[in-house]
Coordinates of C-alpha atoms in Angstrom, one line a residue:
M1 CA 0.0 0.0 0.0
E2 CA 1.3 3.4 -1.0
T3 CA 0.3 6.7 0.7
I4 CA -0.7 9.3 -1.9
S5 CA -1.6 12.0 0.6
T6 CA -2.6 12.7 4.2
N7 CA -4.4 15.8 5.6
R8 CA -5.3 16.8 9.1
S9 CA -9.1 17.4 9.3
F10 CA -11.7 17.5 12.1
S11 CA -9.4 15.9 14.7
G12 CA -8.5 13.0 12.4
T13 CA -6.5 12.0 9.4
Q14 CA -7.8 12.0 5.8
G15 CA -5.7 9.8 3.7
V16 CA -5.6 8.7 0.1
Y17 CA -3.9 5.4 -0.8
K18 CA -3.2 3.1 -3.7
H19 CA -2.2 -0.6 -4.0
A20 CA -1.9 -3.3 -6.6
S21 CA -5.1 -5.2 -6.7
S22 CA -5.2 -8.9 -7.4
A23 CA -9.0 -8.8 -7.9
T24 CA -8.8 -6.3 -10.7
G25 CA -5.2 -6.7 -11.9
T26 CA -4.7 -3.0 -11.7
E27 CA -3.7 -0.3 -9.3
M28 CA -6.7 0.8 -7.2
T29 CA -7.0 4.1 -5.2
F30 CA -9.2 4.6 -2.1
S31 CA -9.5 7.1 0.7
V32 CA -9.8 6.5 4.5
F33 CA -10.6 8.9 7.2
V34 CA -9.5 7.9 10.7
P35 CA -10.6 10.0 13.7
D36 CA -8.2 10.5 16.6
H37 CA -8.5 7.6 19.0
A38 CA -6.8 6.0 22.0
P39 CA -3.7 3.9 21.3
G40 CA -4.6 0.4 20.6
A41 CA -8.3 1.2 20.1
K42 CA -10.3 -0.4 17.2
L43 CA -12.9 1.7 15.5
P44 CA -16.0 0.6 13.6
V45 CA -15.9 1.1 9.8
L46 CA -18.4 2.8 7.5
W47 CA -18.0 1.9 3.8
Y48 CA -19.2 4.5 1.2
L49 CA -19.6 3.3 -2.4
S50 CA -19.8 6.0 -5.1
G51 CA -21.9 6.4 -8.2
L52 CA -21.5 6.6 -11.9
T53 CA -18.5 8.6 -13.2
C54 CA -17.2 9.1 -9.6
T55 CA -13.9 8.1 -7.9
H56 CA -13.0 8.1 -4.2
A57 CA -12.5 11.8 -4.6
N58 CA -16.1 12.9 -5.0
V59 CA -17.3 12.0 -1.5
T60 CA -13.9 12.7 0.1
E61 CA -14.0 16.3 -1.1
K62 CA -17.7 17.0 -1.0
G63 CA -19.4 14.5 1.3
E64 CA -19.0 16.5 4.6
F65 CA -18.8 13.3 6.7
R66 CA -15.6 14.0 8.7
A67 CA -17.1 16.0 11.6
A68 CA -19.8 13.4 12.2
C69 CA -17.3 10.5 11.9
T70 CA -15.0 12.1 14.5
D71 CA -18.0 12.7 16.9
A72 CA -19.0 9.0 16.5
G73 CA -15.5 7.5 16.3
I74 CA -16.0 5.9 12.9
I75 CA -13.5 5.1 10.2
F76 CA -14.9 6.1 6.7
V77 CA -13.6 4.2 3.7
A78 CA -14.3 5.3 0.1
P79 CA -13.1 3.0 -2.8
D80 CA -13.1 3.8 -6.5
T81 CA -15.9 2.7 -8.7
S82 CA -14.1 0.6 -11.3
P83 CA -10.6 -0.6 -12.4
R84 CA -8.6 2.0 -14.3
G85 CA -5.4 2.1 -16.3
E86 CA -3.8 1.2 -19.6
G87 CA -5.5 -1.8 -21.1
V88 CA -8.6 -1.6 -19.0
P89 CA -11.6 -1.7 -21.5
D90 CA -14.1 1.2 -21.6
D91 CA -17.5 1.7 -23.2
P92 CA -16.7 1.5 -27.0
E93 CA -18.8 4.7 -27.6
G94 CA -17.4 6.6 -24.6
A95 CA -20.7 6.6 -22.7
Y96 CA -20.6 7.5 -19.0
D97 CA -22.8 4.7 -17.8
F98 CA -20.6 1.7 -18.7
G99 CA -16.9 0.9 -18.4
L100 CA -14.5 3.2 -16.6
G101 CA -16.2 4.8 -13.6
A102 CA -19.2 2.4 -14.0
G103 CA -18.1 -1.0 -12.6
F104 CA -21.5 -1.5 -10.9
Y105 CA -19.8 -3.6 -8.2
V106 CA -20.2 -6.8 -10.2
N107 CA -17.8 -9.6 -11.2
A108 CA -17.9 -9.4 -15.0
T109 CA -18.1 -12.6 -16.9
Q110 CA -18.2 -11.2 -20.5
A111 CA -15.0 -10.4 -22.5
P112 CA -13.3 -8.1 -22.6
F113 CA -14.5 -6.9 -19.2
S114 CA -14.0 -10.2 -17.4
T115 CA -10.3 -9.7 -17.1
H116 CA -10.4 -6.6 -14.8
Y117 CA -14.0 -5.8 -13.8
H118 CA -14.1 -7.7 -10.6
M119 CA -15.4 -5.0 -8.3
R120 CA -17.5 -7.4 -6.3
D121 CA -14.5 -9.4 -5.2
Y122 CA -12.5 -6.2 -4.6
I123 CA -15.2 -4.7 -2.3
E124 CA -16.3 -7.8 -0.6
T125 CA -13.0 -9.5 0.0
E126 CA -9.7 -7.8 -1.1
L127 CA -10.1 -4.3 0.2
P128 CA -11.6 -5.3 3.6
A129 CA -8.6 -7.5 4.2
L130 CA -6.3 -4.6 3.4
I131 CA -8.3 -2.2 5.7
A132 CA -8.2 -4.7 8.5
A133 CA -4.4 -5.1 8.2
Q134 CA -3.4 -1.5 7.7
F135 CA -5.9 0.5 9.8
P136 CA -7.3 0.4 13.4
A137 CA -10.5 -1.2 12.1
D138 CA -12.9 -3.3 14.1
M139 CA -14.2 -5.5 11.3
D140 CA -16.9 -7.0 13.6
R141 CA -18.6 -3.5 13.5
Q142 CA -19.1 -2.6 9.8
G143 CA -21.8 -0.4 8.1
I144 CA -22.2 0.3 4.5
T145 CA -23.8 3.1 2.5
G146 CA -23.6 4.6 -1.1
H147 CA -25.0 6.8 -3.7
S148 CA -26.9 5.9 -6.9
M149 CA -24.8 3.1 -8.5
G150 CA -23.0 2.9 -5.1
G151 CA -26.4 2.7 -3.3
H152 CA -27.1 -0.3 -5.5
G153 CA -23.7 -1.7 -4.5
A154 CA -24.3 -1.1 -0.8
L155 CA -27.7 -2.7 -0.8
T156 CA -26.8 -5.8 -2.8
I157 CA -23.4 -6.4 -1.0
S158 CA -25.1 -6.2 2.4
L159 CA -28.0 -8.4 1.3
R160 CA -25.7 -11.0 -0.1
N161 CA -23.5 -11.1 3.1
P162 CA -25.9 -11.6 6.0
G163 CA -24.4 -10.7 9.3
R164 CA -21.4 -8.8 8.0
F165 CA -22.9 -5.3 8.2
R166 CA -24.7 -4.1 11.2
S167 CA -26.2 -1.2 9.3
T168 CA -27.1 -0.4 5.7
S169 CA -28.2 2.9 4.2
A170 CA -28.3 4.5 0.7
F171 CA -28.7 7.9 -1.0
A172 CA -30.8 7.7 -4.2
P173 CA -29.9 4.1 -5.0
I174 CA -30.5 2.2 -8.2
V175 CA -32.9 -0.2 -6.5
S176 CA -33.6 -2.6 -9.3
P177 CA -31.1 -2.9 -12.3
L178 CA -33.4 -5.5 -13.7
N179 CA -35.9 -2.8 -14.3
C180 CA -34.0 0.3 -15.6
P181 CA -31.9 1.2 -18.6
W182 CA -28.7 1.7 -16.6
G183 CA -29.1 -1.8 -15.2
H184 CA -29.9 -3.4 -18.6
K185 CA -26.8 -1.9 -20.2
A186 CA -24.5 -2.6 -17.3
L187 CA -25.6 -6.1 -16.3
G188 CA -26.1 -7.2 -19.9
G189 CA -22.7 -5.9 -20.9
Y190 CA -20.8 -7.4 -17.9
L191 CA -22.8 -10.6 -17.3
G192 CA -24.5 -11.4 -20.6
E193 CA -28.1 -11.7 -21.6
D194 CA -29.1 -14.4 -19.1
R195 CA -31.2 -12.4 -16.7
A196 CA -31.0 -15.1 -14.1
A197 CA -27.4 -14.1 -13.6
W198 CA -28.5 -10.6 -12.8
T199 CA -30.5 -11.3 -9.7
D200 CA -27.5 -11.3 -7.4
Y201 CA -27.1 -7.6 -8.3
D202 CA -30.7 -6.5 -7.8
A203 CA -31.8 -5.4 -4.3
C204 CA -35.5 -6.0 -5.0
A205 CA -34.9 -9.4 -6.4
L206 CA -32.7 -10.4 -3.5
I207 CA -35.3 -9.2 -1.0
D208 CA -38.0 -11.1 -2.9
G209 CA -35.7 -14.2 -2.8
G210 CA -35.5 -14.1 1.0
A211 CA -32.4 -11.9 1.8
R212 CA -32.9 -9.6 4.8
L213 CA -31.2 -6.7 6.5
P214 CA -31.4 -5.8 10.2
D215 CA -32.6 -2.3 9.2
L216 CA -32.4 0.0 6.2
L217 CA -32.3 3.8 5.7
V218 CA -32.8 5.3 2.3
D219 CA -33.0 9.0 1.3
Q220 CA -34.2 10.0 -2.1
G221 CA -34.7 13.5 -3.5
E222 CA -38.1 14.1 -5.1
A223 CA -36.5 16.5 -7.6
D224 CA -34.0 13.9 -8.8
S225 CA -34.1 13.8 -12.6
F226 CA -33.2 10.1 -12.6
L227 CA -36.0 9.1 -10.2
A228 CA -38.7 8.0 -12.6
E229 CA -36.7 6.2 -15.2
Q230 CA -33.6 4.8 -13.5
L231 CA -33.9 4.8 -9.7
K232 CA -37.6 3.7 -9.2
T233 CA -37.5 4.0 -5.4
H234 CA -41.1 2.8 -5.2
L235 CA -39.9 -0.7 -6.3
L236 CA -37.8 -1.0 -3.2
R237 CA -40.6 0.2 -0.9
E238 CA -42.9 -2.4 -2.5
A239 CA -40.3 -5.2 -2.1
C240 CA -39.8 -4.3 1.6
D241 CA -43.5 -4.2 2.2
R242 CA -44.0 -7.6 0.6
A243 CA -41.2 -9.1 2.6
G244 CA -41.8 -7.4 5.9
Q245 CA -38.3 -5.9 5.6
R246 CA -37.8 -3.1 8.2
A247 CA -37.0 0.1 6.2
T248 CA -37.2 3.8 6.5
I249 CA -37.4 5.2 3.0
R250 CA -37.7 9.0 2.9
M251 CA -38.6 11.2 -0.1
Q252 CA -36.9 14.6 0.4
P253 CA -38.8 17.5 -1.3
G254 CA -36.7 19.7 -3.6
Y255 CA -33.5 17.7 -3.5
D256 CA -31.8 16.4 -6.7
H257 CA -29.1 13.7 -7.4
S258 CA -26.1 15.8 -6.5
Y259 CA -23.7 16.1 -3.6
Y260 CA -25.7 19.1 -2.4
F261 CA -28.3 16.4 -1.5
I262 CA -25.9 13.9 -0.2
S263 CA -24.0 16.3 2.0
T264 CA -27.2 17.6 3.5
F265 CA -28.1 14.2 4.9
M266 CA -24.7 12.6 5.3
A267 CA -24.2 13.5 9.0
E268 CA -27.6 12.1 9.8
H269 CA -26.7 8.8 8.1
V270 CA -23.3 8.6 9.9
R271 CA -25.2 9.1 13.3
W272 CA -27.7 6.5 12.3
H273 CA -24.9 4.0 11.5
A274 CA -23.1 4.9 14.7
G275 CA -26.2 4.0 16.8
R276 CA -26.0 0.5 15.3
L277 CA -22.3 0.1 15.4
K278 CA -21.8 0.7 19.1
G279 CA -20.7 -2.1 21.5

């Protein structure tokens, strides 16, 4: 692991790091905020997965999470959204919703993406092992959140790994890639046309299939231009209602899809996670 930068902020250290990933076969960059803590103490971890076109830098620079994380004593980890570098394939037409910056947190099975696009393995296995080895992280106390494509990642990763995350939340998540254009393009391109292979990456399908979370918090802006066609928050609400899944799904009037929205509710999400990560 190589340190790219560290900065003092809100009585903690904001770092940016990179390492050679065996999952993706590329260098991967991620950020970690560690609040000041007693020597030898282990702190709970909150994962944040970013959305389409983003890197670790978007939330690190605009998320406004550090004060709340220091108050709660929580480590905040923000990975990148896809492999990058020379030889990593991109959307052949240069579109923003597939390829670089749009890994969708899947393990791709279709060439040429199957060589590098193993974001599921990277987030579920490789990066947690690195965080546990290099930072004062209590891996028995983990929460996960994310935005848009990252909200999809947070929901599906948590649903597929029962017991790993004590808390799960999301900002404007893609709740059902099986039922939106972004999902059709990404899952079809990475996994092929067999829709049965897509269900592991669809929160609503996982809930319908019996997966459960201890609790769930979702915030969605009512003025989000992607709400009707891509995000379809009502499908998650309906799936939770059918399954009896405990969930707080809040529609926020006037808010859009941007970090103005995310940063408004970020501290509240951190506090919500903190209440479930204590002890």
